[in-house]
PDB file of N, CA and C in Angstrom:
ATOM      1  N   MET A 272      14.416  46.161 117.216  1.00  0.00           N
ATOM      2  CA  MET A 272      13.668  47.245 116.591  1.00  0.00           C
ATOM      3  C   MET A 272      14.455  47.871 115.445  1.00  0.00           C
ATOM      4  N   LYS A 273      15.775  48.038 115.642  1.00  0.00           N
ATOM      5  CA  LYS A 273      16.594  48.632 114.591  1.00  0.00           C
ATOM      6  C   LYS A 273      16.586  47.767 113.339  1.00  0.00           C
ATOM      7  N   LYS A 274      16.572  46.430 113.514  1.00  0.00           N
ATOM      8  CA  LYS A 274      16.558  45.522 112.367  1.00  0.00           C
ATOM      9  C   LYS A 274      15.251  45.664 111.590  1.00  0.00           C
ATOM     10  N   VAL A 275      14.156  45.838 112.309  1.00  0.00           N
ATOM     11  CA  VAL A 275      12.858  45.998 111.654  1.00  0.00           C
ATOM     12  C   VAL A 275      12.831  47.303 110.854  1.00  0.00           C
ATOM     13  N   LEU A 276      13.311  48.386 111.442  1.00  0.00           N
ATOM     14  CA  LEU A 276      13.360  49.667 110.732  1.00  0.00           C
ATOM     15  C   LEU A 276      14.266  49.585 109.509  1.00  0.00           C
ATOM     16  N   PHE A 277      15.413  48.945 109.664  1.00  0.00           N
ATOM     17  CA  PHE A 277      16.342  48.794 108.540  1.00  0.00           C
ATOM     18  C   PHE A 277      15.682  48.000 107.413  1.00  0.00           C
ATOM     19  N   ALA A 278      15.007  46.913 107.765  1.00  0.00           N
ATOM     20  CA  ALA A 278      14.325  46.079 106.761  1.00  0.00           C
ATOM     21  C   ALA A 278      13.233  46.884 106.059  1.00  0.00           C
ATOM     22  N   LEU A 279      12.505  47.684 106.828  1.00  0.00           N
ATOM     23  CA  LEU A 279      11.443  48.512 106.249  1.00  0.00           C
ATOM     24  C   LEU A 279      12.007  49.531 105.261  1.00  0.00           C
ATOM     25  N   VAL A 280      13.121  50.159 105.605  1.00  0.00           N
ATOM     26  CA  VAL A 280      13.767  51.125 104.713  1.00  0.00           C
ATOM     27  C   VAL A 280      14.221  50.433 103.432  1.00  0.00           C
ATOM     28  N   ILE A 281      14.798  49.250 103.546  1.00  0.00           N
ATOM     29  CA  ILE A 281      15.251  48.500 102.363  1.00  0.00           C
ATOM     30  C   ILE A 281      14.067  48.165 101.463  1.00  0.00           C
ATOM     31  N   VAL A 282      12.969  47.702 102.026  1.00  0.00           N
ATOM     32  CA  VAL A 282      11.780  47.356 101.236  1.00  0.00           C
ATOM     33  C   VAL A 282      11.230  48.590 100.532  1.00  0.00           C
ATOM     34  N   MET A 283      11.161  49.722 101.226  1.00  0.00           N
ATOM     35  CA  MET A 283      10.654  50.953 100.620  1.00  0.00           C
ATOM     36  C   MET A 283      11.556  51.411  99.483  1.00  0.00           C
ATOM     37  N   PHE A 284      12.876  51.313  99.671  1.00  0.00           N
ATOM     38  CA  PHE A 284      13.817  51.708  98.621  1.00  0.00           C
ATOM     39  C   PHE A 284      13.663  50.808  97.405  1.00  0.00           C
ATOM     40  N   ALA A 285      13.545  49.507  97.631  1.00  0.00           N
ATOM     41  CA  ALA A 285      13.399  48.557  96.521  1.00  0.00           C
ATOM     42  C   ALA A 285      12.102  48.797  95.762  1.00  0.00           C
ATOM     43  N   ALA A 286      11.030  49.090  96.485  1.00  0.00           N
ATOM     44  CA  ALA A 286       9.741  49.351  95.833  1.00  0.00           C
ATOM     45  C   ALA A 286       9.820  50.605  94.975  1.00  0.00           C
ATOM     46  N   GLY A 287      10.488  51.644  95.455  1.00  0.00           N
ATOM     47  CA  GLY A 287      10.640  52.875  94.674  1.00  0.00           C
ATOM     48  C   GLY A 287      11.473  52.653  93.443  1.00  0.00           C
ATOM     49  N   SER A 288      12.500  51.828  93.543  1.00  0.00           N
ATOM     50  CA  SER A 288      13.361  51.542  92.399  1.00  0.00           C
ATOM     51  C   SER A 288      12.629  50.757  91.329  1.00  0.00           C
ATOM     52  N   ALA A 289      11.666  49.944  91.743  1.00  0.00           N
ATOM     53  CA  ALA A 289      10.928  49.128  90.785  1.00  0.00           C
ATOM     54  C   ALA A 289      10.114  49.987  89.819  1.00  0.00           C
ATOM     55  N   PHE A 290       9.752  51.196  90.238  1.00  0.00           N
ATOM     56  CA  PHE A 290       8.942  52.056  89.393  1.00  0.00           C
ATOM     57  C   PHE A 290       9.781  52.963  88.490  1.00  0.00           C
ATOM     58  N   ALA A 291      11.080  52.975  88.660  1.00  0.00           N
ATOM     59  CA  ALA A 291      11.957  53.827  87.853  1.00  0.00           C
ATOM     60  C   ALA A 291      12.031  53.282  86.432  1.00  0.00           C
ATOM     61  N   HIS A 292      12.055  54.174  85.461  1.00  0.00           N
ATOM     62  CA  HIS A 292      12.223  53.757  84.071  1.00  0.00           C
ATOM     63  C   HIS A 292      12.928  54.866  83.295  1.00  0.00           C
ATOM     64  N   SER A 293      13.699  54.443  82.325  1.00  0.00           N
ATOM     65  CA  SER A 293      14.457  55.380  81.500  1.00  0.00           C
ATOM     66  C   SER A 293      13.874  55.402  80.098  1.00  0.00           C
ATOM     67  N   PRO A 294      13.883  56.578  79.455  1.00  0.00           N
ATOM     68  CA  PRO A 294      13.372  56.661  78.086  1.00  0.00           C
ATOM     69  C   PRO A 294      14.378  56.072  77.099  1.00  0.00           C
ATOM     70  N   LEU A 295      13.861  55.458  76.051  1.00  0.00           N
ATOM     71  CA  LEU A 295      14.683  54.873  74.993  1.00  0.00           C
ATOM     72  C   LEU A 295      14.142  55.327  73.646  1.00  0.00           C
ATOM     73  N   CYS A 296      15.032  55.685  72.738  1.00  0.00           N
ATOM     74  CA  CYS A 296      14.595  56.086  71.399  1.00  0.00           C
ATOM     75  C   CYS A 296      15.709  55.804  70.412  1.00  0.00           C
ATOM     76  N   ASP A 297      15.355  55.179  69.295  1.00  0.00           N
ATOM     77  CA  ASP A 297      16.307  54.902  68.228  1.00  0.00           C
ATOM     78  C   ASP A 297      15.627  55.250  66.904  1.00  0.00           C
ATOM     79  N   CYS A 298      16.378  55.861  66.004  1.00  0.00           N
ATOM     80  CA  CYS A 298      15.832  56.282  64.717  1.00  0.00           C
ATOM     81  C   CYS A 298      16.659  55.693  63.591  1.00  0.00           C
ATOM     82  N   PHE A 299      16.003  55.427  62.457  1.00  0.00           N
ATOM     83  CA  PHE A 299      16.714  54.927  61.289  1.00  0.00           C
ATOM     84  C   PHE A 299      16.134  55.525  60.013  1.00  0.00           C
ATOM     85  N   ASP A 300      17.010  55.669  59.024  1.00  0.00           N
ATOM     86  CA  ASP A 300      16.645  56.209  57.712  1.00  0.00           C
ATOM     87  C   ASP A 300      16.015  55.078  56.908  1.00  0.00           C
ATOM     88  N   ASN A 301      14.806  55.299  56.411  1.00  0.00           N
ATOM     89  CA  ASN A 301      14.112  54.257  55.648  1.00  0.00           C
ATOM     90  C   ASN A 301      14.616  54.130  54.217  1.00  0.00           C
ATOM     91  N   GLY A 302      15.457  55.072  53.766  1.00  0.00           N
ATOM     92  CA  GLY A 302      15.981  55.012  52.412  1.00  0.00           C
ATOM     93  C   GLY A 302      15.036  55.555  51.361  1.00  0.00           C
ATOM     94  N   ASP A 303      13.894  56.083  51.782  1.00  0.00           N
ATOM     95  CA  ASP A 303      12.909  56.609  50.835  1.00  0.00           C
ATOM     96  C   ASP A 303      12.576  58.075  51.123  1.00  0.00           C
ATOM     97  N   GLY A 304      13.472  58.755  51.860  1.00  0.00           N
ATOM     98  CA  GLY A 304      13.234  60.144  52.209  1.00  0.00           C
ATOM     99  C   GLY A 304      12.512  60.314  53.535  1.00  0.00           C
ATOM    100  N   THR A 305      12.254  59.202  54.233  1.00  0.00           N
ATOM    101  CA  THR A 305      11.606  59.278  55.539  1.00  0.00           C
ATOM    102  C   THR A 305      12.507  58.663  56.611  1.00  0.00           C
ATOM    103  N   VAL A 306      12.228  59.033  57.832  1.00  0.00           N
ATOM    104  CA  VAL A 306      12.946  58.513  59.002  1.00  0.00           C
ATOM    105  C   VAL A 306      11.898  57.959  59.956  1.00  0.00           C
ATOM    106  N   THR A 307      12.191  56.811  60.557  1.00  0.00           N
ATOM    107  CA  THR A 307      11.304  56.233  61.563  1.00  0.00           C
ATOM    108  C   THR A 307      12.044  56.136  62.887  1.00  0.00           C
ATOM    109  N   CYS A 308      11.383  56.566  63.947  1.00  0.00           N
ATOM    110  CA  CYS A 308      11.926  56.451  65.298  1.00  0.00           C
ATOM    111  C   CYS A 308      11.044  55.492  66.086  1.00  0.00           C
ATOM    112  N   GLU A 309      11.696  54.666  66.885  1.00  0.00           N
ATOM    113  CA  GLU A 309      10.993  53.749  67.770  1.00  0.00           C
ATOM    114  C   GLU A 309      11.348  54.123  69.198  1.00  0.00           C
ATOM    115  N   GLY A 310      10.357  54.149  70.073  1.00  0.00           N
ATOM    116  CA  GLY A 310      10.612  54.551  71.449  1.00  0.00           C
ATOM    117  C   GLY A 310       9.950  53.641  72.449  1.00  0.00           C
ATOM    118  N   GLY A 311      10.334  53.848  73.689  1.00  0.00           N
ATOM    119  CA  GLY A 311       9.771  53.081  74.787  1.00  0.00           C
ATOM    120  C   GLY A 311      10.478  53.450  76.068  1.00  0.00           C
ATOM    121  N   PHE A 312      10.298  52.614  77.078  1.00  0.00           N
ATOM    122  CA  PHE A 312      10.926  52.839  78.373  1.00  0.00           C
ATOM    123  C   PHE A 312      11.581  51.549  78.837  1.00  0.00           C
ATOM    124  N   SER A 313      12.612  51.693  79.650  1.00  0.00           N
ATOM    125  CA  SER A 313      13.405  50.550  80.080  1.00  0.00           C
ATOM    126  C   SER A 313      12.600  49.520  80.862  1.00  0.00           C
ATOM    127  N   ASP A 314      11.442  49.901  81.393  1.00  0.00           N
ATOM    128  CA  ASP A 314      10.611  48.942  82.116  1.00  0.00           C
ATOM    129  C   ASP A 314       9.603  48.253  81.205  1.00  0.00           C
ATOM    130  N   GLY A 315       9.714  48.509  79.881  1.00  0.00           N
ATOM    131  CA  GLY A 315       8.824  47.885  78.908  1.00  0.00           C
ATOM    132  C   GLY A 315       7.576  48.689  78.605  1.00  0.00           C
ATOM    133  N   SER A 316       7.417  49.839  79.223  1.00  0.00           N
ATOM    134  CA  SER A 316       6.236  50.676  78.986  1.00  0.00           C
ATOM    135  C   SER A 316       6.204  51.199  77.558  1.00  0.00           C
ATOM    136  N   SER A 317       5.009  51.356  77.048  1.00  0.00           N
ATOM    137  CA  SER A 317       4.795  51.911  75.716  1.00  0.00           C
ATOM    138  C   SER A 317       5.129  53.397  75.683  1.00  0.00           C
ATOM    139  N   ALA A 318       5.519  53.873  74.506  1.00  0.00           N
ATOM    140  CA  ALA A 318       5.767  55.304  74.313  1.00  0.00           C
ATOM    141  C   ALA A 318       4.649  55.932  73.486  1.00  0.00           C
ATOM    142  N   SER A 319       3.555  55.232  73.332  1.00  0.00           N
ATOM    143  CA  SER A 319       2.424  55.747  72.575  1.00  0.00           C
ATOM    144  C   SER A 319       2.011  57.115  73.115  1.00  0.00           C
ATOM    145  N   GLY A 320       1.917  58.100  72.230  1.00  0.00           N
ATOM    146  CA  GLY A 320       1.507  59.448  72.615  1.00  0.00           C
ATOM    147  C   GLY A 320       2.635  60.369  73.030  1.00  0.00           C
ATOM    148  N   VAL A 321       3.866  59.849  73.142  1.00  0.00           N
ATOM    149  CA  VAL A 321       4.997  60.691  73.530  1.00  0.00           C
ATOM    150  C   VAL A 321       5.264  61.717  72.426  1.00  0.00           C
ATOM    151  N   LYS A 322       5.489  62.961  72.826  1.00  0.00           N
ATOM    152  CA  LYS A 322       5.741  64.044  71.874  1.00  0.00           C
ATOM    153  C   LYS A 322       7.095  63.855  71.186  1.00  0.00           C
ATOM    154  N   MET A 323       7.123  64.161  69.892  1.00  0.00           N
ATOM    155  CA  MET A 323       8.341  64.104  69.094  1.00  0.00           C
ATOM    156  C   MET A 323       8.546  65.455  68.419  1.00  0.00           C
ATOM    157  N   HIS A 324       9.787  65.921  68.430  1.00  0.00           N
ATOM    158  CA  HIS A 324      10.127  67.195  67.792  1.00  0.00           C
ATOM    159  C   HIS A 324      11.343  66.965  66.895  1.00  0.00           C
ATOM    160  N   VAL A 325      11.281  67.475  65.695  1.00  0.00           N
ATOM    161  CA  VAL A 325      12.431  67.476  64.791  1.00  0.00           C
ATOM    162  C   VAL A 325      12.856  68.935  64.699  1.00  0.00           C
ATOM    163  N   LYS A 326      14.116  69.200  65.093  1.00  0.00           N
ATOM    164  CA  LYS A 326      14.602  70.580  65.168  1.00  0.00           C
ATOM    165  C   LYS A 326      15.812  70.778  64.266  1.00  0.00           C
ATOM    166  N   ASP A 327      15.983  72.026  63.788  1.00  0.00           N
ATOM    167  CA  ASP A 327      17.176  72.344  63.014  1.00  0.00           C
ATOM    168  C   ASP A 327      18.335  72.630  63.971  1.00  0.00           C
ATOM    169  N   SER A 328      19.503  72.948  63.421  1.00  0.00           N
ATOM    170  CA  SER A 328      20.697  73.148  64.248  1.00  0.00           C
ATOM    171  C   SER A 328      20.587  74.349  65.189  1.00  0.00           C
ATOM    172  N   ALA A 329      19.663  75.275  64.911  1.00  0.00           N
ATOM    173  CA  ALA A 329      19.450  76.431  65.779  1.00  0.00           C
ATOM    174  C   ALA A 329      18.397  76.148  66.856  1.00  0.00           C
ATOM    175  N   GLY A 330      17.801  74.953  66.815  1.00  0.00           N
ATOM    176  CA  GLY A 330      16.788  74.588  67.799  1.00  0.00           C
ATOM    177  C   GLY A 330      15.370  74.901  67.393  1.00  0.00           C
ATOM    178  N   LYS A 331      15.183  75.426  66.166  1.00  0.00           N
ATOM    179  CA  LYS A 331      13.841  75.741  65.672  1.00  0.00           C
ATOM    180  C   LYS A 331      13.115  74.434  65.328  1.00  0.00           C
ATOM    181  N   VAL A 332      11.885  74.304  65.805  1.00  0.00           N
ATOM    182  CA  VAL A 332      11.095  73.110  65.534  1.00  0.00           C
ATOM    183  C   VAL A 332      10.656  73.109  64.070  1.00  0.00           C
ATOM    184  N   LEU A 333      11.050  72.052  63.351  1.00  0.00           N
ATOM    185  CA  LEU A 333      10.679  71.899  61.941  1.00  0.00           C
ATOM    186  C   LEU A 333       9.424  71.047  61.788  1.00  0.00           C
ATOM    187  N   ILE A 334       9.331  69.995  62.610  1.00  0.00           N
ATOM    188  CA  ILE A 334       8.225  69.043  62.532  1.00  0.00           C
ATOM    189  C   ILE A 334       7.864  68.617  63.957  1.00  0.00           C
ATOM    190  N   GLU A 335       6.572  68.477  64.235  1.00  0.00           N
ATOM    191  CA  GLU A 335       6.106  67.993  65.529  1.00  0.00           C
ATOM    192  C   GLU A 335       5.142  66.842  65.311  1.00  0.00           C
ATOM    193  N   GLY A 336       5.097  65.961  66.267  1.00  0.00           N
ATOM    194  CA  GLY A 336       4.156  64.859  66.200  1.00  0.00           C
ATOM    195  C   GLY A 336       4.179  64.065  67.485  1.00  0.00           C
ATOM    196  N   LYS A 337       3.604  62.857  67.425  1.00  0.00           N
ATOM    197  CA  LYS A 337       3.561  61.966  68.584  1.00  0.00           C
ATOM    198  C   LYS A 337       3.816  60.534  68.138  1.00  0.00           C
ATOM    199  N   MET A 338       4.333  59.747  69.055  1.00  0.00           N
ATOM    200  CA  MET A 338       4.500  58.315  68.809  1.00  0.00           C
ATOM    201  C   MET A 338       3.117  57.702  68.602  1.00  0.00           C
ATOM    202  N   ASN A 339       3.010  56.773  67.656  1.00  0.00           N
ATOM    203  CA  ASN A 339       1.725  56.120  67.411  1.00  0.00           C
ATOM    204  C   ASN A 339       1.500  54.972  68.406  1.00  0.00           C
ATOM    205  N   GLU A 340       0.434  54.214  68.216  1.00  0.00           N
ATOM    206  CA  GLU A 340       0.092  53.138  69.148  1.00  0.00           C
ATOM    207  C   GLU A 340       1.140  52.021  69.182  1.00  0.00           C
ATOM    208  N   ASP A 341       2.009  51.975  68.166  1.00  0.00           N
ATOM    209  CA  ASP A 341       3.096  50.996  68.137  1.00  0.00           C
ATOM    210  C   ASP A 341       4.413  51.593  68.640  1.00  0.00           C
ATOM    211  N   SER A 342       4.342  52.777  69.248  1.00  0.00           N
ATOM    212  CA  SER A 342       5.518  53.504  69.757  1.00  0.00           C
ATOM    213  C   SER A 342       6.505  53.822  68.643  1.00  0.00           C
ATOM    214  N   GLU A 343       5.967  54.221  67.481  1.00  0.00           N
ATOM    215  CA  GLU A 343       6.780  54.616  66.329  1.00  0.00           C
ATOM    216  C   GLU A 343       6.356  56.002  65.847  1.00  0.00           C
ATOM    217  N   TYR A 344       7.308  56.686  65.243  1.00  0.00           N
ATOM    218  CA  TYR A 344       7.040  58.002  64.665  1.00  0.00           C
ATOM    219  C   TYR A 344       7.839  58.106  63.369  1.00  0.00           C
ATOM    220  N   THR A 345       7.156  58.371  62.255  1.00  0.00           N
ATOM    221  CA  THR A 345       7.802  58.493  60.949  1.00  0.00           C
ATOM    222  C   THR A 345       7.584  59.909  60.427  1.00  0.00           C
ATOM    223  N   PHE A 346       8.655  60.487  59.872  1.00  0.00           N
ATOM    224  CA  PHE A 346       8.576  61.849  59.338  1.00  0.00           C
ATOM    225  C   PHE A 346       9.448  61.956  58.091  1.00  0.00           C
ATOM    226  N   ASN A 347       9.184  63.007  57.283  1.00  0.00           N
ATOM    227  CA  ASN A 347      10.004  63.273  56.106  1.00  0.00           C
ATOM    228  C   ASN A 347      11.339  63.839  56.558  1.00  0.00           C
ATOM    229  N   LYS A 348      12.416  63.284  56.042  1.00  0.00           N
ATOM    230  CA  LYS A 348      13.763  63.694  56.429  1.00  0.00           C
ATOM    231  C   LYS A 348      14.020  65.133  55.964  1.00  0.00           C
ATOM    232  N   PRO A 349      14.396  66.027  56.893  1.00  0.00           N
ATOM    233  CA  PRO A 349      14.692  67.415  56.506  1.00  0.00           C
ATOM    234  C   PRO A 349      15.934  67.502  55.615  1.00  0.00           C
ATOM    235  N   SER A 350      15.992  68.531  54.802  1.00  0.00           N
ATOM    236  CA  SER A 350      17.148  68.724  53.917  1.00  0.00           C
ATOM    237  C   SER A 350      18.275  69.481  54.610  1.00  0.00           C
ATOM    238  N   VAL A 351      18.068  69.891  55.855  1.00  0.00           N
ATOM    239  CA  VAL A 351      19.080  70.620  56.637  1.00  0.00           C
ATOM    240  C   VAL A 351      19.537  69.733  57.799  1.00  0.00           C
ATOM    241  N   ASP A 352      20.641  70.128  58.462  1.00  0.00           N
ATOM    242  CA  ASP A 352      21.075  69.410  59.661  1.00  0.00           C
ATOM    243  C   ASP A 352      19.942  69.451  60.683  1.00  0.00           C
ATOM    244  N   TYR A 353      19.701  68.319  61.334  1.00  0.00           N
ATOM    245  CA  TYR A 353      18.586  68.249  62.274  1.00  0.00           C
ATOM    246  C   TYR A 353      18.884  67.297  63.425  1.00  0.00           C
ATOM    247  N   MET A 354      18.031  67.364  64.423  1.00  0.00           N
ATOM    248  CA  MET A 354      18.050  66.424  65.532  1.00  0.00           C
ATOM    249  C   MET A 354      16.611  66.077  65.877  1.00  0.00           C
ATOM    250  N   VAL A 355      16.438  64.900  66.475  1.00  0.00           N
ATOM    251  CA  VAL A 355      15.117  64.426  66.865  1.00  0.00           C
ATOM    252  C   VAL A 355      15.056  64.381  68.387  1.00  0.00           C
ATOM    253  N   GLN A 356      13.972  64.892  68.946  1.00  0.00           N
ATOM    254  CA  GLN A 356      13.797  64.855  70.393  1.00  0.00           C
ATOM    255  C   GLN A 356      12.571  64.030  70.758  1.00  0.00           C
ATOM    256  N   PHE A 357      12.801  62.998  71.565  1.00  0.00           N
ATOM    257  CA  PHE A 357      11.754  62.179  72.169  1.00  0.00           C
ATOM    258  C   PHE A 357      11.469  62.868  73.505  1.00  0.00           C
ATOM    259  N   ASP A 358      10.272  63.450  73.668  1.00  0.00           N
ATOM    260  CA  ASP A 358       9.986  64.303  74.823  1.00  0.00           C
ATOM    261  C   ASP A 358       8.843  63.750  75.662  1.00  0.00           C
ATOM    262  N   ALA A 359       9.205  62.933  76.659  1.00  0.00           N
ATOM    263  CA  ALA A 359       8.199  62.353  77.546  1.00  0.00           C
ATOM    264  C   ALA A 359       8.098  63.118  78.859  1.00  0.00           C
ATOM    265  N   GLY A 360       8.607  64.345  78.870  1.00  0.00           N
ATOM    266  CA  GLY A 360       8.540  65.177  80.064  1.00  0.00           C
ATOM    267  C   GLY A 360       9.887  65.316  80.745  1.00  0.00           C
ATOM    268  N   GLU A 361       9.916  66.127  81.780  1.00  0.00           N
ATOM    269  CA  GLU A 361      11.157  66.431  82.486  1.00  0.00           C
ATOM    270  C   GLU A 361      11.869  65.160  82.959  1.00  0.00           C
ATOM    271  N   GLY A 362      13.131  65.062  82.585  1.00  0.00           N
ATOM    272  CA  GLY A 362      13.924  63.900  82.960  1.00  0.00           C
ATOM    273  C   GLY A 362      13.696  62.682  82.091  1.00  0.00           C
ATOM    274  N   HIS A 363      12.821  62.796  81.117  1.00  0.00           N
ATOM    275  CA  HIS A 363      12.493  61.674  80.235  1.00  0.00           C
ATOM    276  C   HIS A 363      12.568  62.106  78.778  1.00  0.00           C
ATOM    277  N   SER A 364      13.711  62.659  78.416  1.00  0.00           N
ATOM    278  CA  SER A 364      13.914  63.153  77.063  1.00  0.00           C
ATOM    279  C   SER A 364      15.152  62.500  76.465  1.00  0.00           C
ATOM    280  N   VAL A 365      15.082  62.208  75.166  1.00  0.00           N
ATOM    281  CA  VAL A 365      16.221  61.644  74.438  1.00  0.00           C
ATOM    282  C   VAL A 365      16.382  62.467  73.169  1.00  0.00           C
ATOM    283  N   GLU A 366      17.622  62.827  72.860  1.00  0.00           N
ATOM    284  CA  GLU A 366      17.893  63.537  71.610  1.00  0.00           C
ATOM    285  C   GLU A 366      18.776  62.670  70.723  1.00  0.00           C
ATOM    286  N   VAL A 367      18.411  62.611  69.442  1.00  0.00           N
ATOM    287  CA  VAL A 367      19.168  61.836  68.462  1.00  0.00           C
ATOM    288  C   VAL A 367      19.620  62.792  67.370  1.00  0.00           C
ATOM    289  N   ASN A 368      20.931  62.881  67.160  1.00  0.00           N
ATOM    290  CA  ASN A 368      21.486  63.741  66.120  1.00  0.00           C
ATOM    291  C   ASN A 368      21.175  63.126  64.761  1.00  0.00           C
ATOM    292  N   GLY A 369      20.705  63.949  63.835  1.00  0.00           N
ATOM    293  CA  GLY A 369      20.380  63.469  62.488  1.00  0.00           C
ATOM    294  C   GLY A 369      21.549  62.809  61.781  1.00  0.00           C
ATOM    295  N   LYS A 370      22.768  63.244  62.090  1.00  0.00           N
ATOM    296  CA  LYS A 370      23.964  62.649  61.474  1.00  0.00           C
ATOM    297  C   LYS A 370      24.167  61.207  61.915  1.00  0.00           C
ATOM    298  N   ASP A 371      23.561  60.824  63.041  1.00  0.00           N
ATOM    299  CA  ASP A 371      23.697  59.466  63.543  1.00  0.00           C
ATOM    300  C   ASP A 371      22.604  58.538  63.031  1.00  0.00           C
ATOM    301  N   ILE A 372      21.661  59.070  62.255  1.00  0.00           N
ATOM    302  CA  ILE A 372      20.551  58.274  61.733  1.00  0.00           C
ATOM    303  C   ILE A 372      20.914  57.738  60.351  1.00  0.00           C
ATOM    304  N   VAL A 373      21.071  56.433  60.258  1.00  0.00           N
ATOM    305  CA  VAL A 373      21.493  55.807  59.014  1.00  0.00           C
ATOM    306  C   VAL A 373      20.554  54.678  58.638  1.00  0.00           C
ATOM    307  N   GLU A 374      20.657  54.228  57.382  1.00  0.00           N
ATOM    308  CA  GLU A 374      19.832  53.117  56.906  1.00  0.00           C
ATOM    309  C   GLU A 374      20.241  51.828  57.572  1.00  0.00           C
TER     310      GLU A 374
END
C-alpha cells in the first residue's frame, strides 16, 4: 500500500510540474528610434495579449501596450532612462533595463 501511495504522489507531483512555465522576454533596439520586445513562456505558450509597460527611472509609466498576435511589442524609444516590464500577472513578470537593450 505504501508503494502505491508513493507512486501516486510522484505522479501528481510530475503532473503539476508539467504545467509550470516561466515568462521570457527579450528586447532589441531596431536602430530607427524604436524598440521591439519578443515574449513567451518556457513551455512554448504564446505571450499574445500580455501587458507591456515602459517606465522611467522613477517608475512612472511612459508607454503602455500589449504583445501582439506574434508575441511582439514595438514602441518608440524614450529619450530618458527607462525599463520595460513584461507583465503576465503575479509571478510572471520580467523587467528589462533600457541600458541592456542594444541593436
